[in-house]
CSV table of C-alpha atoms in Angstrom, one decimal:
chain,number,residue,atom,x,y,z
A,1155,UNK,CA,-22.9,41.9,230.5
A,1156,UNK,CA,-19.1,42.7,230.9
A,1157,UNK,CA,-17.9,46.3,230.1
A,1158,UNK,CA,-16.3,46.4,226.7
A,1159,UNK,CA,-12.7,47.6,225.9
A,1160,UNK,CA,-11.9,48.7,222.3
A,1161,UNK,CA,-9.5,45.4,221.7
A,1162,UNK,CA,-13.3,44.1,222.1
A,1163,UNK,CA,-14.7,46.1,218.8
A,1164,UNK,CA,-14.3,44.6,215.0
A,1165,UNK,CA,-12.6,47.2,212.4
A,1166,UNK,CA,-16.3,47.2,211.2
A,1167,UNK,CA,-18.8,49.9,212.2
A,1168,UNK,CA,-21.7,47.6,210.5
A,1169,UNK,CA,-23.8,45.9,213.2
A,1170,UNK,CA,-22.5,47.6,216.6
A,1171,UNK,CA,-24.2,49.3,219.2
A,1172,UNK,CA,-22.8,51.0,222.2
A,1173,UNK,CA,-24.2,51.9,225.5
A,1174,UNK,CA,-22.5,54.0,228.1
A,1175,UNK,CA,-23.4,53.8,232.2
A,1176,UNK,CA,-21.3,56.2,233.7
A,1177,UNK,CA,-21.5,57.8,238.3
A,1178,UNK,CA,-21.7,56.4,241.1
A,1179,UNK,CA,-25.6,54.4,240.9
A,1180,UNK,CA,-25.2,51.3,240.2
A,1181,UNK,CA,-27.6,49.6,237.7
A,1182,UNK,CA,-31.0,49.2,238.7
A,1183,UNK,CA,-32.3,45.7,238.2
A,1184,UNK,CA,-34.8,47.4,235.7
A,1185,UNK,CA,-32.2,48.9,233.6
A,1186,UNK,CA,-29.9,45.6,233.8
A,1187,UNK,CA,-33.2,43.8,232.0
A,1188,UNK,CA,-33.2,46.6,229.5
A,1189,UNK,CA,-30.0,45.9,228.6
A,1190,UNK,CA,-30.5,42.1,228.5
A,1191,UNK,CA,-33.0,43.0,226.0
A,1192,UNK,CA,-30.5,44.3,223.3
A,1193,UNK,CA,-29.7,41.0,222.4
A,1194,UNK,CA,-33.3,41.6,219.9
A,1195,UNK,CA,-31.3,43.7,218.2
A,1196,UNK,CA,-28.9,41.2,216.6
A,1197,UNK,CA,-26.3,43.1,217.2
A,1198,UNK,CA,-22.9,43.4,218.8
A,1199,UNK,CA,-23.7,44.9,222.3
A,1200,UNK,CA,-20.4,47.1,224.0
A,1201,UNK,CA,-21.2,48.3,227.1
A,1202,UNK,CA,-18.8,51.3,228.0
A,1203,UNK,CA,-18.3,52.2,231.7
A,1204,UNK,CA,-15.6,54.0,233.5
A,1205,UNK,CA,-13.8,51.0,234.3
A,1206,UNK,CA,-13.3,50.8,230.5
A,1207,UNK,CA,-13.3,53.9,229.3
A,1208,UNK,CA,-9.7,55.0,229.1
A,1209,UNK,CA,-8.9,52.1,226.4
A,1210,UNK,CA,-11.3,54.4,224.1
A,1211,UNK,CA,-9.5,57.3,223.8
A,1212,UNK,CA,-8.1,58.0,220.4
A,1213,UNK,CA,-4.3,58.5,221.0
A,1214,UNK,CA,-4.5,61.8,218.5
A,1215,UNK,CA,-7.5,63.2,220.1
A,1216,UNK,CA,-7.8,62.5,223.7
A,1217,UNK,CA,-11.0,63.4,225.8
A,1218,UNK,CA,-11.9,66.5,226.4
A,1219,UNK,CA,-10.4,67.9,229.5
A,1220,UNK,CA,-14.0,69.3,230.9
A,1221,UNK,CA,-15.1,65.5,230.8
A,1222,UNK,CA,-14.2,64.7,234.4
A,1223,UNK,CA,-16.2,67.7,235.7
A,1224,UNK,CA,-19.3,66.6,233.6
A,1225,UNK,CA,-22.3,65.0,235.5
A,1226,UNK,CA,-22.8,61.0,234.1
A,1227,UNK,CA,-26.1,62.5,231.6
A,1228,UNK,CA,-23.6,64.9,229.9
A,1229,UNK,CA,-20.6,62.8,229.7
A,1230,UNK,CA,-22.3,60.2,227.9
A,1231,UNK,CA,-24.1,63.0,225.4
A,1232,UNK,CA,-20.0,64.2,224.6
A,1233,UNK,CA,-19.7,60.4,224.4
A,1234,UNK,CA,-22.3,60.1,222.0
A,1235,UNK,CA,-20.5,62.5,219.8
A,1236,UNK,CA,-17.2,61.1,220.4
A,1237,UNK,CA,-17.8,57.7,219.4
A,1238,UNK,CA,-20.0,58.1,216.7
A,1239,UNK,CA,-17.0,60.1,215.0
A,1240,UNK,CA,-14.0,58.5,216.1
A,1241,UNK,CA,-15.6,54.5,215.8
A,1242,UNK,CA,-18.7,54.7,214.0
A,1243,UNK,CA,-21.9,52.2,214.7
A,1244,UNK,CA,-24.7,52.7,216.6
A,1245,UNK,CA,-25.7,53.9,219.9
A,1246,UNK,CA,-28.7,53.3,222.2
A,1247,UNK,CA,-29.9,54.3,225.7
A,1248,UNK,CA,-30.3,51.7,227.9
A,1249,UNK,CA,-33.9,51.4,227.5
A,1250,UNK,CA,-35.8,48.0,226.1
A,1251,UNK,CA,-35.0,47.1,222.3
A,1252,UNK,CA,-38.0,44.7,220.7
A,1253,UNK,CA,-36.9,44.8,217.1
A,1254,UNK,CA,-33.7,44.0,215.1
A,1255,UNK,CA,-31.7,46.8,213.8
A,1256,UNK,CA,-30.1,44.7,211.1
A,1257,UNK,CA,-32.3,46.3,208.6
A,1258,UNK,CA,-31.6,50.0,209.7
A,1259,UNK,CA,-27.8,49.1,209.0
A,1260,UNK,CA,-28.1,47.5,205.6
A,1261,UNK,CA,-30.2,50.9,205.3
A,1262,UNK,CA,-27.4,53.0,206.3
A,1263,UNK,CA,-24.4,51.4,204.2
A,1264,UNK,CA,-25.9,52.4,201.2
A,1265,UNK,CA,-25.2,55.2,199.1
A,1266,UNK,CA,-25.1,58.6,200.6
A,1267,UNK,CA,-26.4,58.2,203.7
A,1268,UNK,CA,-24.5,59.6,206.4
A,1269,UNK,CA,-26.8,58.1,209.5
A,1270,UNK,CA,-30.0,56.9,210.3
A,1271,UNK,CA,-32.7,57.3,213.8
A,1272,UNK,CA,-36.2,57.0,214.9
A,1273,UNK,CA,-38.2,59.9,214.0
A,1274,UNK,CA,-38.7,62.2,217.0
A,1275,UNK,CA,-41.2,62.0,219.0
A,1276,UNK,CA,-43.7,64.6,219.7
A,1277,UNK,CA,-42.8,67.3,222.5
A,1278,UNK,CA,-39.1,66.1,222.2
A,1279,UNK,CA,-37.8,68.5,220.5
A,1280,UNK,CA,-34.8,70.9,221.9
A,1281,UNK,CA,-36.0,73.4,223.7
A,1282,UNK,CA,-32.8,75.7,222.3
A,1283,UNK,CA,-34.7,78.9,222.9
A,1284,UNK,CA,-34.6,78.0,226.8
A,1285,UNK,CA,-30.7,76.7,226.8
A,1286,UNK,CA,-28.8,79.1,228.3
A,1287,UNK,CA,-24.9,78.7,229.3
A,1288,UNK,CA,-23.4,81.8,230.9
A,1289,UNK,CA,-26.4,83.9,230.1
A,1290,UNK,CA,-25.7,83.7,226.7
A,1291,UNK,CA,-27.5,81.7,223.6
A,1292,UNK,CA,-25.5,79.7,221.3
A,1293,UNK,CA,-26.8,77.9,218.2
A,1294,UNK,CA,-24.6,75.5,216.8
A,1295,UNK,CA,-21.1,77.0,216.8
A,1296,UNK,CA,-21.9,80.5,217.3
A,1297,UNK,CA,-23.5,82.8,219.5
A,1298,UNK,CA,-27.3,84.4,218.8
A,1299,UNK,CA,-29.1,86.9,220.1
A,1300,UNK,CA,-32.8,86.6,221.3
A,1301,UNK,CA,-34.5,87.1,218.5
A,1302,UNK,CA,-32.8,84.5,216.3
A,1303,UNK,CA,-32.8,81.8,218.5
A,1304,UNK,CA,-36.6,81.6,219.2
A,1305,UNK,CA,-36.8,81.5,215.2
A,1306,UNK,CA,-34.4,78.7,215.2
A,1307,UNK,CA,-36.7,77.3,217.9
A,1308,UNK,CA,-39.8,77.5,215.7
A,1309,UNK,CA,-38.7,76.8,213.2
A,1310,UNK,CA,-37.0,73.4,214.2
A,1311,UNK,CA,-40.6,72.4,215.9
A,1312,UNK,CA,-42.5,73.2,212.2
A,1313,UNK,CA,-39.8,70.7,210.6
A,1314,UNK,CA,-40.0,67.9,213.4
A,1315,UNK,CA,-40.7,65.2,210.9
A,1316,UNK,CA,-37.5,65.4,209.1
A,1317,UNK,CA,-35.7,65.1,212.7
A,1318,UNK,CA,-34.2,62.1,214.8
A,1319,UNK,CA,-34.6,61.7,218.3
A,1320,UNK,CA,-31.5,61.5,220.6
A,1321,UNK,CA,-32.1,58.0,222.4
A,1322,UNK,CA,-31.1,55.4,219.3
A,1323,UNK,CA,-29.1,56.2,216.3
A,1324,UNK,CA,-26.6,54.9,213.6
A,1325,UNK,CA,-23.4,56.7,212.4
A,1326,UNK,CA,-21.0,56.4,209.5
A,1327,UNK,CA,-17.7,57.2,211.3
A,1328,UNK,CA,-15.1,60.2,210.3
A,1329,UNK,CA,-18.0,61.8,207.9
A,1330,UNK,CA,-18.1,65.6,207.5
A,1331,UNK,CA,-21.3,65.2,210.0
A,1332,UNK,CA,-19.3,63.4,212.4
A,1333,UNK,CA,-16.6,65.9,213.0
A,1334,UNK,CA,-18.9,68.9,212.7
A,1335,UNK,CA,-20.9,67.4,215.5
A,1336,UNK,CA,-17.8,67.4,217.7
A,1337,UNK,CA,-16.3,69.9,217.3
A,1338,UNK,CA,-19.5,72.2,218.1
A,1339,UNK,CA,-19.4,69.8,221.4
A,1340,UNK,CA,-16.0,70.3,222.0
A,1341,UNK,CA,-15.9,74.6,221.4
A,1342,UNK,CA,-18.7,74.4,223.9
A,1343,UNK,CA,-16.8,72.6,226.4
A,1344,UNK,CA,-14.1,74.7,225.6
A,1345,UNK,CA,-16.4,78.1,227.1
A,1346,UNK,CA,-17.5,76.0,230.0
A,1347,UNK,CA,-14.1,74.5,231.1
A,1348,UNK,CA,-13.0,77.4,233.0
A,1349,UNK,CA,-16.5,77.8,235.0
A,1350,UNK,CA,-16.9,73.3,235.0
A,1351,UNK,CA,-13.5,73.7,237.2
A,1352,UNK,CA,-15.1,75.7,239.7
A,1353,UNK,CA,-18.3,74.2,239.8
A,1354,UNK,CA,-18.1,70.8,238.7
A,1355,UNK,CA,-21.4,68.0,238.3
A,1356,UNK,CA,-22.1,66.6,242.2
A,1357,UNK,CA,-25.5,64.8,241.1
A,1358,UNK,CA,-26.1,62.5,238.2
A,1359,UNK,CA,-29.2,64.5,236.9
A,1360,UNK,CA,-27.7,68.0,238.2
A,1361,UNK,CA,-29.3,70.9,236.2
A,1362,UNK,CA,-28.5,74.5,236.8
A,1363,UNK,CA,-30.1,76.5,239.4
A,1364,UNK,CA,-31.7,74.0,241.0
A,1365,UNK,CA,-31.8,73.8,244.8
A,1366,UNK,CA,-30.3,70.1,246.2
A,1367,UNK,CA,-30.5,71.1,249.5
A,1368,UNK,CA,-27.3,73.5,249.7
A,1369,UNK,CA,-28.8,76.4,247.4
A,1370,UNK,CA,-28.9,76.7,243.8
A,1371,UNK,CA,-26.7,74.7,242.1
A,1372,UNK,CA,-23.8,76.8,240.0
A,1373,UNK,CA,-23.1,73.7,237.7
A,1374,UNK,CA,-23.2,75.4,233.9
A,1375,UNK,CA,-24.4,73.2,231.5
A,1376,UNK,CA,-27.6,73.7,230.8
A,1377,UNK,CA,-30.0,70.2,230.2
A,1378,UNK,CA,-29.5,69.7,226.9
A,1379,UNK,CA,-26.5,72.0,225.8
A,1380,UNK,CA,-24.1,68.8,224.4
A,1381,UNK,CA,-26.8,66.9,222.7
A,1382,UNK,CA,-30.3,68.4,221.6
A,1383,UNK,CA,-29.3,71.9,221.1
A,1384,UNK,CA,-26.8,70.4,218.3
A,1385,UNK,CA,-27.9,67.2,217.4
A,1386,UNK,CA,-31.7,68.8,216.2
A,1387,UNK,CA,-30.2,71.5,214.5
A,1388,UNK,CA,-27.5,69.9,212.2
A,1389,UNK,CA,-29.3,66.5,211.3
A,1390,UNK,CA,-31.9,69.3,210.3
A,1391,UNK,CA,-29.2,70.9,208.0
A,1392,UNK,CA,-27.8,67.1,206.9
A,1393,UNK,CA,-31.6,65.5,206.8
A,1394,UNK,CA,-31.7,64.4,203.2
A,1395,UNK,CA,-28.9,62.4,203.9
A,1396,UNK,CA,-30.1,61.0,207.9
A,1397,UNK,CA,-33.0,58.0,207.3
A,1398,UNK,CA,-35.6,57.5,210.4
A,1399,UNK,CA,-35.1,53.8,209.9
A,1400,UNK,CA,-34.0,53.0,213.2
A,1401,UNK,CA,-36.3,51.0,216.2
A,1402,UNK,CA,-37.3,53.8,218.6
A,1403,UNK,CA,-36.5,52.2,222.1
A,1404,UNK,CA,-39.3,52.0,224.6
A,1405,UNK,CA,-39.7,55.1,226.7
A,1406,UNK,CA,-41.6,53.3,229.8
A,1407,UNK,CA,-40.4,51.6,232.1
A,1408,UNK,CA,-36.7,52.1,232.3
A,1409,UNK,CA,-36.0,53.6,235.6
């Protein structure tokens, strides 16, 4: 599959997915027949690589200047955000698709809903209580103190079956859900910029802390800081209007 450009994409966000494979690895033969496999969903496949990336950017609202010092995890959970604002559709990790997602978009036109995921799966839940960027907790758009944040924690685990996992999910573009989304991604990049400079991503996976063989790494995002820590808590807020009609992709496998 070619990478896509945005001359590629329709004016309609109905009945698109995207897929973003961003660093150095190439694409393991295991993950190219994952992504053969989206052709099951009957949908309009865009792959999204670096080559291609650039054509993307919304002339108004550029990229966010930390996104070159991200490692490839987190600048596809910014992209995530990003897209599903600015162009609307669907995204998936490039894990195997068995089932159609036609019916999880008819789902999704209708009405009030604002988007639409797989219900998330047990033990995947943020772990927000344990994110910490530059020893500080944040919880959506603000900063929390100890206390608070292991009660967001708890609480976000008691109402797990109202949540939608991160891996597959459908967005109405330029919705008030949309722009809060990014914007809580963007302040945070906006905090880590300064420190990202200094210590930019040198591993796809890199996590802070962690010894690679030249002592702790000083990257500062923690794990899931762009995606989980947000995307739990405010399709929690929004869940009324977020369906869990979407295939869940298959977990095994992938690598």
């Amino acid at each position: 599959m070619r990478s896509s450009m945005r001359s590629d994409l329709s004016g309609n966000w109905v009945g698109r997915i995207f897929a973003f494979w961003f660093g150095r690895a190439e694409m393991s033969e295991r993950r190219r027949a994952c992504l053969d496999t989206f052709g099951n969903s009957e949908c309009r496949t865009h792959l999204v690589t670096a080559e291609t990336l650039d054509s993307f950017a919304v002339p108004t609202k550029p990229f966010h200047p930390a996104f070159h010092f991200l490692s490839p995890i987190h600048q596809s959970d910014y992209l995530r955000a990003y897209f599903m604002h600015h162009f609307g559709g669907g995204y998936a990790d490039i894990k195997a698709i068995s089932h159609s997602w036609i019916p999880a978009f008819s789902a999704t036109e209708k009405g009030h809903v604002l988007g639409a995921g797989y219900a998330e799966v047990a033990g995947g839940v943020a772990r927000i209580h344990q994110s910490k960027a530059l020893e500080k907790h944040y919880f959506l758009d603000r900063r929390v103190f100890n206390l608070e944040i292991n009660m967001r924690y708890r609480y976000l685990k008691l109402r797990r079956g109202v949540l939608i996992g991160n891996g597959a999910f459908i967005f109405r573009p330029g919705t008030e859900f949309t722009r809060r989304w990014l914007s809580i991604v963007e302040r945070r990049l906006d905090l880590l910029l300064p420190h990202l400079e200094a210590n930019p991503a040198r591993y796809p996976k890199e996590v802070p802390g962690v010894d690679y063989g030249d002592g702790p790494s000083r990257y500062p995002v923690p794990w899931s800081f762009l995606l989980g820590d947000v995307l739990a808590p405010l399709t929690l807020q929004y869940h009324t209007r977020i369906l869990q009609v979407v295939p869940a992709p298959d977990f095994q496998n992938y690598e």
